Amino acid sequence: MSTKKHTPLEDKLIGQIKKDGPISVETYMNACLGDAEYGYYMHGDPFGRGGDFTTAPEVSQMFGEAIGVWFATAWQMMGKPKKFNLIELGPGRGTLMADLLRAANVLPEFAEAIEVHMVDMSPALRQVQGKTLDGVPVHVRFHQRFEQVPAAPSLIVANEFFDALPIRQIVKGEDGWHERVVDVVDDELVLRASDDVLSMAEVPLWARAAKVGEIAELAPARNDMARQIGTFIRRNGGAGLIIDYGHALSFVGDTFQAVRKHKFVDVLHRPGESDLTSHVDFEELALAFKDGGVDVHGPRTQQAFLLAMGLQERLDMLKKKAPARARIMLGKQADRLVSEKQMGHLFKAIAITDPSLGVPHPFGPAG
Ligand code: SAH
């Protein structure tokens, strides 16, 4: 018996695994993030300096403003509908939407057409979002699930949303591929390969040349979500912008990670108290969107996207109005968003469009 104090979710999972057998990485991730009682996103507010991690909208208002500029153009490409859904998936604190709406005001006709839909599984975060958006001059509705958003032409944004959706991991063994599972040894959670051999139909082509011991990641929940969004946009018209960290092409490797108080920790460390994510495979994600019937553009790096949306010009303008100390701060924030060493290259953007829309800037060949 270990003397280490477990989290309540850890005890719950240990009990469950002892009774019913090991659980897949996907089931583990699902429980850690979304368990109704103890899931990571279900209680507090994990963002910012006092929290566990900082996202781009929390770094600078320039991020949400740049996205607002992109959406204003997409709305024009849609033929300027008089009413449309502006949907955000997994909006966290609601900061991106607040910044985006402020930028939208420069085009009053665009701003007046907006009806905001915030989709978040976390009741605690929906409350935070309500506070952040209190007083905005547009109608805002909150939903737990995407299916609850009414049918209408739509613009959709998702920043660091897809990385939070649970993944499966499969491990190559001498005798074939195995599901990676969480089991219990001496009252502690451990990761191991399941004894059962998976059917080759479950192993994507790009993974088949892997060496023994290597891990490949599959994201059925992510793909289902992308297919559903693709179908929705195809049916109702519109576009979407997906920004996340990840790779442009599928590859073999383990990107499952846990972050707590701004540090990487083991994925089994304090279940329910650390943020679990994985890198987004943009190649697979694009295929799932296309399956839903939309065109996919990109990826572009976050750096290329933000600079094309006028980040440098916006920075110069904000600096002009700011006192000297704030100017240095603004420069650092912009740098964090676009420099290669920070978020600039690891983070990528793809656009999805209803096929009648054409290719939005900066996703064209010259973008
Ligand atoms: N976009 C925000 C927050 C990113 S964190 C930002 O950039 O700051 C991930 C967000 O997705 C959280 O708000 C979390 O509650 C939400 N989320 C995670 N899984 C979800 C799911 N399956 N359905 C809806 N929302 C989800």
Short mmCIF file of C-alpha atoms and ligand atoms in Angstrom, two decimals:
data_model
loop_
_atom_site.label_atom_id
_atom_site.label_comp_id
_atom_site.label_asym_id
_atom_site.label_seq_id
_atom_site.Cartn_x
_atom_site.Cartn_y
_atom_site.Cartn_z
CA MET A 1 0.00 0.00 0.00
CA SER A 2 1.41 3.35 -1.05
CA THR A 3 1.63 6.24 1.38
CA LYS A 4 1.17 8.81 -1.39
CA LYS A 5 -2.12 10.62 -1.02
CA HIS A 6 -4.32 10.02 -4.04
CA THR A 7 -6.69 12.52 -5.61
CA PRO A 8 -10.38 11.58 -5.26
CA LEU A 9 -10.51 10.80 -8.99
CA GLU A 10 -7.44 8.57 -8.67
CA ASP A 11 -9.16 6.54 -5.95
CA LYS A 12 -12.31 6.34 -8.04
CA LEU A 13 -10.37 5.08 -11.10
CA ILE A 14 -8.30 2.61 -9.05
CA GLY A 15 -11.51 1.12 -7.63
CA GLN A 16 -13.07 0.92 -11.07
CA ILE A 17 -10.00 -0.68 -12.70
CA LYS A 18 -9.64 -3.26 -9.90
CA LYS A 19 -13.25 -4.23 -10.45
CA ASP A 20 -13.58 -4.08 -14.25
CA GLY A 21 -10.03 -4.24 -15.63
CA PRO A 22 -7.74 -1.68 -17.29
CA ILE A 23 -9.13 1.36 -19.13
CA SER A 24 -7.89 2.85 -22.41
CA VAL A 25 -5.91 6.10 -22.50
CA GLU A 26 -9.02 7.60 -24.10
CA THR A 27 -11.27 6.61 -21.20
CA TYR A 28 -8.64 7.84 -18.73
CA MET A 29 -8.33 11.22 -20.47
CA ASN A 30 -12.09 11.54 -20.68
CA ALA A 31 -12.43 10.94 -16.93
CA CYS A 32 -9.56 13.26 -15.98
CA LEU A 33 -10.99 16.17 -17.98
CA GLY A 34 -14.71 15.60 -17.92
CA ASP A 35 -15.70 13.45 -14.89
CA ALA A 36 -18.87 15.13 -13.62
CA GLU A 37 -17.58 15.20 -10.03
CA TYR A 38 -13.80 15.49 -10.31
CA GLY A 39 -12.94 16.33 -13.94
CA TYR A 40 -10.26 18.97 -14.47
CA TYR A 41 -12.46 21.38 -16.43
CA MET A 42 -15.51 20.80 -14.28
CA HIS A 43 -14.45 22.78 -11.23
CA GLY A 44 -12.08 25.73 -11.27
CA ASP A 45 -10.60 28.22 -13.66
CA PRO A 46 -7.26 26.77 -14.80
CA PHE A 47 -6.04 29.75 -16.82
CA GLY A 48 -3.48 32.49 -16.28
CA ARG A 49 -0.70 33.15 -13.88
CA GLY A 50 -2.31 31.64 -10.78
CA GLY A 51 -3.59 28.65 -12.79
CA ASP A 52 -1.98 25.88 -14.77
CA PHE A 53 -1.44 27.26 -18.27
CA THR A 54 -1.80 30.39 -20.39
CA THR A 55 -3.44 30.40 -23.81
CA ALA A 56 -2.97 32.93 -26.65
CA PRO A 57 -6.11 34.99 -25.86
CA GLU A 58 -4.85 35.28 -22.28
CA VAL A 59 -1.45 36.48 -23.53
CA SER A 60 -2.78 39.44 -25.49
CA GLN A 61 -5.95 41.13 -26.79
CA MET A 62 -4.23 41.27 -30.18
CA PHE A 63 -4.95 37.56 -30.70
CA GLY A 64 -8.76 37.85 -30.50
CA GLU A 65 -8.69 41.08 -32.47
CA ALA A 66 -6.76 39.43 -35.32
CA ILE A 67 -9.36 36.65 -35.41
CA GLY A 68 -12.10 39.31 -35.53
CA VAL A 69 -10.47 40.75 -38.65
CA TRP A 70 -10.43 37.31 -40.28
CA PHE A 71 -14.12 36.74 -39.48
CA ALA A 72 -15.16 40.15 -40.84
CA THR A 73 -13.65 39.12 -44.19
CA ALA A 74 -15.24 35.65 -44.06
CA TRP A 75 -18.62 37.30 -43.38
CA GLN A 76 -18.16 39.46 -46.49
CA MET A 77 -17.32 36.34 -48.51
CA MET A 78 -20.57 34.79 -47.24
CA GLY A 79 -22.50 37.68 -48.83
CA LYS A 80 -22.94 39.66 -45.59
CA PRO A 81 -25.86 37.71 -44.03
CA LYS A 82 -28.07 39.94 -41.85
CA LYS A 83 -27.97 37.37 -39.03
CA PHE A 84 -25.43 34.62 -38.38
CA ASN A 85 -24.13 32.43 -35.54
CA LEU A 86 -20.70 33.30 -34.22
CA ILE A 87 -19.83 30.05 -32.46
CA GLU A 88 -16.88 29.44 -30.15
CA LEU A 89 -15.95 25.91 -29.11
CA GLY A 90 -14.30 25.54 -25.69
CA PRO A 91 -14.05 29.28 -24.98
CA GLY A 92 -12.26 28.98 -21.59
CA ARG A 93 -12.65 32.35 -19.90
CA GLY A 94 -14.37 34.00 -22.88
CA THR A 95 -11.47 36.40 -23.43
CA LEU A 96 -11.06 35.66 -27.15
CA MET A 97 -14.74 36.36 -27.82
CA ALA A 98 -14.63 39.64 -25.87
CA ASP A 99 -11.60 40.84 -27.86
CA LEU A 100 -13.08 39.64 -31.14
CA LEU A 101 -16.37 41.49 -30.50
CA ARG A 102 -14.51 44.70 -29.72
CA ALA A 103 -12.64 44.44 -33.03
CA ALA A 104 -15.92 43.65 -34.84
CA ASN A 105 -17.32 47.04 -33.86
CA VAL A 106 -15.24 48.77 -36.51
CA LEU A 107 -17.62 47.21 -39.05
CA PRO A 108 -21.08 48.04 -37.56
CA GLU A 109 -23.03 46.07 -40.17
CA PHE A 110 -20.97 42.97 -39.26
CA ALA A 111 -21.29 43.52 -35.50
CA GLU A 112 -25.08 43.92 -35.75
CA ALA A 113 -25.49 40.60 -37.57
CA ILE A 114 -23.77 38.57 -34.82
CA GLU A 115 -25.50 36.16 -32.48
CA VAL A 116 -22.90 34.56 -30.20
CA HIS A 117 -23.03 30.88 -29.19
CA MET A 118 -20.53 29.70 -26.58
CA VAL A 119 -20.16 25.91 -26.45
CA ASP A 120 -18.43 24.54 -23.36
CA MET A 121 -18.89 21.34 -21.38
CA SER A 122 -17.77 23.02 -18.17
CA PRO A 123 -20.53 24.67 -16.12
CA ALA A 124 -17.88 26.52 -14.08
CA LEU A 125 -16.25 27.99 -17.20
CA ARG A 126 -19.62 28.88 -18.76
CA GLN A 127 -20.17 31.04 -15.68
CA VAL A 128 -16.79 32.73 -16.08
CA GLN A 129 -17.60 33.36 -19.77
CA GLY A 130 -20.92 34.94 -18.77
CA LYS A 131 -19.07 37.40 -16.54
CA THR A 132 -16.46 38.19 -19.21
CA LEU A 133 -19.16 38.91 -21.81
CA ASP A 134 -21.47 40.78 -19.45
CA GLY A 135 -22.53 43.99 -21.19
CA VAL A 136 -21.45 43.14 -24.76
CA PRO A 137 -23.91 44.68 -27.24
CA VAL A 138 -24.86 41.36 -28.91
CA HIS A 139 -27.06 38.44 -27.93
CA VAL A 140 -25.03 35.63 -26.25
CA ARG A 141 -26.25 32.09 -25.67
CA PHE A 142 -24.48 29.30 -23.80
CA HIS A 143 -24.54 25.60 -24.65
CA GLN A 144 -23.06 22.50 -23.18
CA ARG A 145 -22.83 20.71 -26.51
CA PHE A 146 -22.43 21.71 -30.15
CA GLU A 147 -25.69 19.91 -31.12
CA GLN A 148 -27.61 22.58 -29.20
CA VAL A 149 -26.56 25.41 -31.54
CA PRO A 150 -29.48 26.36 -33.84
CA ALA A 151 -29.14 25.92 -37.62
CA ALA A 152 -28.09 29.18 -39.35
CA PRO A 153 -25.16 30.45 -41.40
CA SER A 154 -22.23 30.25 -39.01
CA LEU A 155 -18.69 31.33 -38.31
CA ILE A 156 -16.90 29.04 -35.88
CA VAL A 157 -13.72 29.54 -33.89
CA ALA A 158 -11.87 26.99 -31.76
CA ASN A 159 -8.59 27.84 -30.06
CA GLU A 160 -6.89 25.10 -28.04
CA PHE A 161 -10.10 23.09 -28.13
CA PHE A 162 -9.20 20.04 -30.20
CA ASP A 163 -6.07 19.31 -28.13
CA ALA A 164 -8.35 18.78 -25.13
CA LEU A 165 -10.46 16.07 -26.77
CA PRO A 166 -9.46 12.55 -25.66
CA ILE A 167 -7.14 10.42 -27.80
CA ARG A 168 -6.41 6.73 -28.05
CA GLN A 169 -2.84 5.50 -28.03
CA ILE A 170 -1.75 2.26 -29.65
CA VAL A 171 1.62 0.58 -29.14
CA LYS A 172 3.50 -1.59 -31.63
CA GLY A 173 4.51 -4.91 -30.09
CA GLU A 174 6.44 -7.91 -31.47
CA ASP A 175 3.14 -9.59 -32.33
CA GLY A 176 1.20 -6.57 -33.62
CA TRP A 177 -0.48 -3.44 -32.25
CA HIS A 178 -1.99 -3.11 -28.75
CA GLU A 179 -4.20 -0.52 -27.09
CA ARG A 180 -2.29 1.52 -24.48
CA VAL A 181 -4.16 1.20 -21.21
CA VAL A 182 -4.11 2.44 -17.61
CA ASP A 183 -3.92 -0.40 -15.09
CA VAL A 184 -3.31 -0.68 -11.33
CA VAL A 185 -0.16 -2.17 -9.73
CA ASP A 186 0.32 -1.98 -5.94
CA ASP A 187 -2.53 0.49 -5.67
CA GLU A 188 -0.96 2.91 -8.15
CA LEU A 189 -1.97 3.74 -11.71
CA VAL A 190 0.44 2.52 -14.40
CA LEU A 191 0.49 2.70 -18.21
CA ARG A 192 1.01 -0.48 -20.20
CA ALA A 193 0.12 -2.15 -23.48
CA SER A 194 -3.04 -4.26 -23.38
CA ASP A 195 -2.52 -8.00 -23.92
CA ASP A 196 -4.98 -8.17 -26.81
CA VAL A 197 -3.75 -7.65 -30.35
CA LEU A 198 -5.70 -5.07 -32.36
CA SER A 199 -7.04 -5.75 -35.84
CA MET A 200 -4.87 -4.12 -38.54
CA ALA A 201 -8.01 -2.32 -39.72
CA GLU A 202 -7.58 -0.09 -36.64
CA VAL A 203 -4.03 0.91 -37.57
CA PRO A 204 -3.75 3.86 -39.97
CA LEU A 205 -1.47 3.47 -42.99
CA TRP A 206 0.95 6.16 -41.82
CA ALA A 207 1.62 4.19 -38.61
CA ARG A 208 2.32 0.78 -40.09
CA ALA A 209 6.07 1.19 -40.54
CA ALA A 210 6.56 1.96 -36.84
CA LYS A 211 9.20 0.13 -34.80
CA VAL A 212 8.41 -2.15 -31.86
CA GLY A 213 7.68 -0.05 -28.78
CA GLU A 214 6.57 3.02 -30.73
CA ILE A 215 3.23 4.72 -30.09
CA ALA A 216 0.67 6.07 -32.55
CA GLU A 217 -2.20 8.33 -31.60
CA LEU A 218 -5.76 8.09 -32.89
CA ALA A 219 -8.37 10.71 -32.15
CA PRO A 220 -11.87 9.34 -32.75
CA ALA A 221 -13.53 11.98 -30.53
CA ARG A 222 -11.69 14.76 -32.34
CA ASN A 223 -12.57 13.33 -35.75
CA ASP A 224 -16.25 12.91 -34.80
CA MET A 225 -16.37 16.52 -33.68
CA ALA A 226 -14.70 17.73 -36.88
CA ARG A 227 -17.05 15.68 -39.06
CA GLN A 228 -20.05 17.07 -37.18
CA ILE A 229 -18.85 20.67 -37.59
CA GLY A 230 -18.06 20.06 -41.25
CA THR A 231 -21.57 18.72 -41.88
CA PHE A 232 -23.08 21.69 -40.03
CA ILE A 233 -21.16 24.27 -42.09
CA ARG A 234 -21.86 22.42 -45.32
CA ARG A 235 -25.58 22.45 -44.53
CA ASN A 236 -25.89 25.99 -43.17
CA GLY A 237 -23.09 27.88 -44.92
CA GLY A 238 -20.17 29.67 -43.36
CA ALA A 239 -16.60 29.06 -42.27
CA GLY A 240 -14.42 28.16 -39.33
CA LEU A 241 -10.99 28.85 -37.94
CA ILE A 242 -9.20 26.18 -35.89
CA ILE A 243 -6.02 27.09 -34.02
CA ASP A 244 -4.04 24.63 -31.95
CA TYR A 245 -0.63 23.14 -31.32
CA GLY A 246 0.29 20.16 -33.37
CA HIS A 247 1.83 18.81 -36.54
CA ALA A 248 0.91 19.38 -40.18
CA LEU A 249 1.46 15.72 -41.13
CA SER A 250 0.59 12.48 -39.34
CA PHE A 251 3.51 10.83 -37.57
CA VAL A 252 4.32 8.10 -35.09
CA GLY A 253 5.06 9.40 -31.59
CA ASP A 254 3.75 10.05 -28.09
CA THR A 255 2.45 13.61 -27.55
CA PHE A 256 0.12 12.88 -24.63
CA GLN A 257 1.03 15.46 -21.98
CA ALA A 258 0.03 16.84 -18.59
CA VAL A 259 0.58 20.39 -17.37
CA ARG A 260 0.17 21.61 -13.83
CA LYS A 261 1.08 25.07 -12.56
CA HIS A 262 2.89 25.88 -15.81
CA LYS A 263 5.11 22.76 -15.68
CA PHE A 264 4.98 19.47 -17.53
CA VAL A 265 4.18 16.58 -15.19
CA ASP A 266 3.58 12.85 -15.70
CA VAL A 267 0.21 12.09 -17.32
CA LEU A 268 -0.67 9.91 -14.32
CA HIS A 269 0.23 12.66 -11.82
CA ARG A 270 -2.72 13.94 -9.73
CA PRO A 271 -5.54 12.83 -12.05
CA GLY A 272 -8.23 15.50 -12.30
CA GLU A 273 -5.84 18.19 -11.11
CA SER A 274 -3.58 18.54 -14.15
CA ASP A 275 -4.49 19.52 -17.68
CA LEU A 276 -4.23 16.61 -20.12
CA THR A 277 -3.85 17.28 -23.84
CA SER A 278 -2.16 15.94 -26.93
CA HIS A 279 -0.83 17.56 -30.08
CA VAL A 280 -3.32 17.85 -32.90
CA ASP A 281 -2.65 15.82 -36.05
CA PHE A 282 -3.82 18.42 -38.59
CA GLU A 283 -3.63 15.94 -41.47
CA GLU A 284 -6.16 13.60 -39.81
CA LEU A 285 -8.26 16.52 -38.61
CA ALA A 286 -8.46 17.93 -42.15
CA LEU A 287 -9.60 14.54 -43.49
CA ALA A 288 -12.40 14.42 -40.90
CA PHE A 289 -13.58 17.94 -41.77
CA LYS A 290 -13.54 17.06 -45.48
CA ASP A 291 -15.56 13.95 -44.65
CA GLY A 292 -18.20 16.34 -43.29
CA GLY A 293 -18.27 18.11 -46.65
CA VAL A 294 -16.25 21.31 -46.19
CA ASP A 295 -13.08 22.54 -47.86
CA VAL A 296 -10.00 22.76 -45.65
CA HIS A 297 -7.26 25.37 -46.09
CA GLY A 298 -3.85 25.40 -44.49
CA PRO A 299 -2.35 24.79 -42.06
CA ARG A 300 -0.51 28.07 -41.72
CA THR A 301 1.67 28.70 -38.72
CA GLN A 302 0.20 30.97 -36.05
CA GLN A 303 3.02 33.35 -36.90
CA ALA A 304 2.07 33.56 -40.58
CA PHE A 305 -1.62 33.84 -39.77
CA LEU A 306 -1.31 36.61 -37.18
CA LEU A 307 1.16 38.67 -39.22
CA ALA A 308 -1.13 38.41 -42.26
CA MET A 309 -3.99 39.66 -40.08
CA GLY A 310 -2.01 42.81 -39.26
CA LEU A 311 -0.56 41.95 -35.85
CA GLN A 312 2.51 44.14 -36.36
CA GLU A 313 0.44 47.18 -37.35
CA ARG A 314 -1.90 46.64 -34.40
CA LEU A 315 1.10 46.36 -32.07
CA ASP A 316 2.54 49.63 -33.39
CA MET A 317 -0.79 51.36 -32.84
CA LEU A 318 -1.22 50.06 -29.28
CA LYS A 319 2.38 51.03 -28.49
CA LYS A 320 1.79 54.61 -29.65
CA LYS A 321 -1.01 55.01 -27.13
CA ALA A 322 0.79 53.25 -24.26
CA PRO A 323 3.22 54.55 -21.59
CA ALA A 324 6.87 53.41 -21.96
CA ARG A 325 6.68 50.42 -19.58
CA ALA A 326 3.54 49.07 -21.16
CA ARG A 327 5.23 49.34 -24.56
CA ILE A 328 7.89 46.81 -23.59
CA MET A 329 5.18 44.52 -22.26
CA LEU A 330 3.17 44.76 -25.49
CA GLY A 331 6.26 43.85 -27.52
CA LYS A 332 6.86 40.81 -25.32
CA GLN A 333 3.28 39.67 -25.69
CA ALA A 334 3.35 39.92 -29.48
CA ASP A 335 6.66 38.07 -29.48
CA ARG A 336 5.19 35.27 -27.41
CA LEU A 337 2.40 34.82 -29.96
CA VAL A 338 4.52 34.86 -33.11
CA SER A 339 8.16 34.01 -32.44
CA GLU A 340 9.36 30.59 -33.61
CA LYS A 341 10.76 29.78 -30.20
CA GLN A 342 7.46 30.40 -28.49
CA MET A 343 3.97 29.86 -29.98
CA GLY A 344 4.70 31.02 -33.55
CA HIS A 345 5.49 27.72 -35.23
CA LEU A 346 4.15 24.97 -32.98
CA PHE A 347 0.69 26.55 -33.15
CA LYS A 348 -1.07 26.30 -36.47
CA ALA A 349 -4.30 27.51 -38.04
CA ILE A 350 -6.58 25.86 -40.55
CA ALA A 351 -9.68 27.35 -42.13
CA ILE A 352 -12.75 25.38 -43.11
CA THR A 353 -15.26 26.76 -45.58
CA ASP A 354 -18.50 25.84 -47.20
CA PRO A 355 -17.23 24.95 -50.70
CA SER A 356 -19.15 27.82 -52.33
CA LEU A 357 -17.13 30.38 -50.37
CA GLY A 358 -13.71 30.25 -52.04
CA VAL A 359 -10.32 30.44 -50.35
CA PRO A 360 -10.03 33.00 -47.55
CA HIS A 361 -6.86 35.06 -46.99
CA PRO A 362 -4.18 34.12 -45.86
CA PHE A 363 -4.84 30.50 -46.82
CA GLY A 364 -4.48 30.96 -50.58
CA PRO A 365 -1.30 30.04 -52.46
CA ALA A 366 0.09 33.56 -52.01
CA GLY A 367 -1.00 33.78 -48.34
N1 SAH B 1 -10.22 28.48 -26.01
C1 SAH B 1 -9.83 28.85 -24.67
C2 SAH B 1 -9.74 27.67 -23.70
C3 SAH B 1 -8.95 26.47 -24.11
S1 SAH B 1 -9.00 25.18 -22.87
C4 SAH B 1 -8.51 29.62 -24.71
O1 SAH B 1 -7.89 29.63 -25.75
O2 SAH B 1 -8.15 30.22 -23.71
C5 SAH B 1 -10.19 24.06 -23.48
C6 SAH B 1 -11.63 24.50 -23.34
O3 SAH B 1 -12.45 23.52 -23.97
C7 SAH B 1 -12.17 24.63 -21.93
O4 SAH B 1 -13.02 25.75 -21.87
C8 SAH B 1 -12.96 23.33 -21.72
O5 SAH B 1 -13.96 23.42 -20.75
C9 SAH B 1 -13.51 23.10 -23.11
N2 SAH B 1 -13.79 21.71 -23.46
C10 SAH B 1 -12.95 20.65 -23.35
N3 SAH B 1 -13.53 19.53 -23.83
C11 SAH B 1 -14.75 19.90 -24.29
C12 SAH B 1 -15.83 19.19 -24.93
N4 SAH B 1 -15.76 17.90 -25.17
N5 SAH B 1 -16.93 19.89 -25.27
C13 SAH B 1 -17.02 21.22 -25.03
N6 SAH B 1 -16.03 21.93 -24.42
C14 SAH B 1 -14.93 21.29 -24.05
#
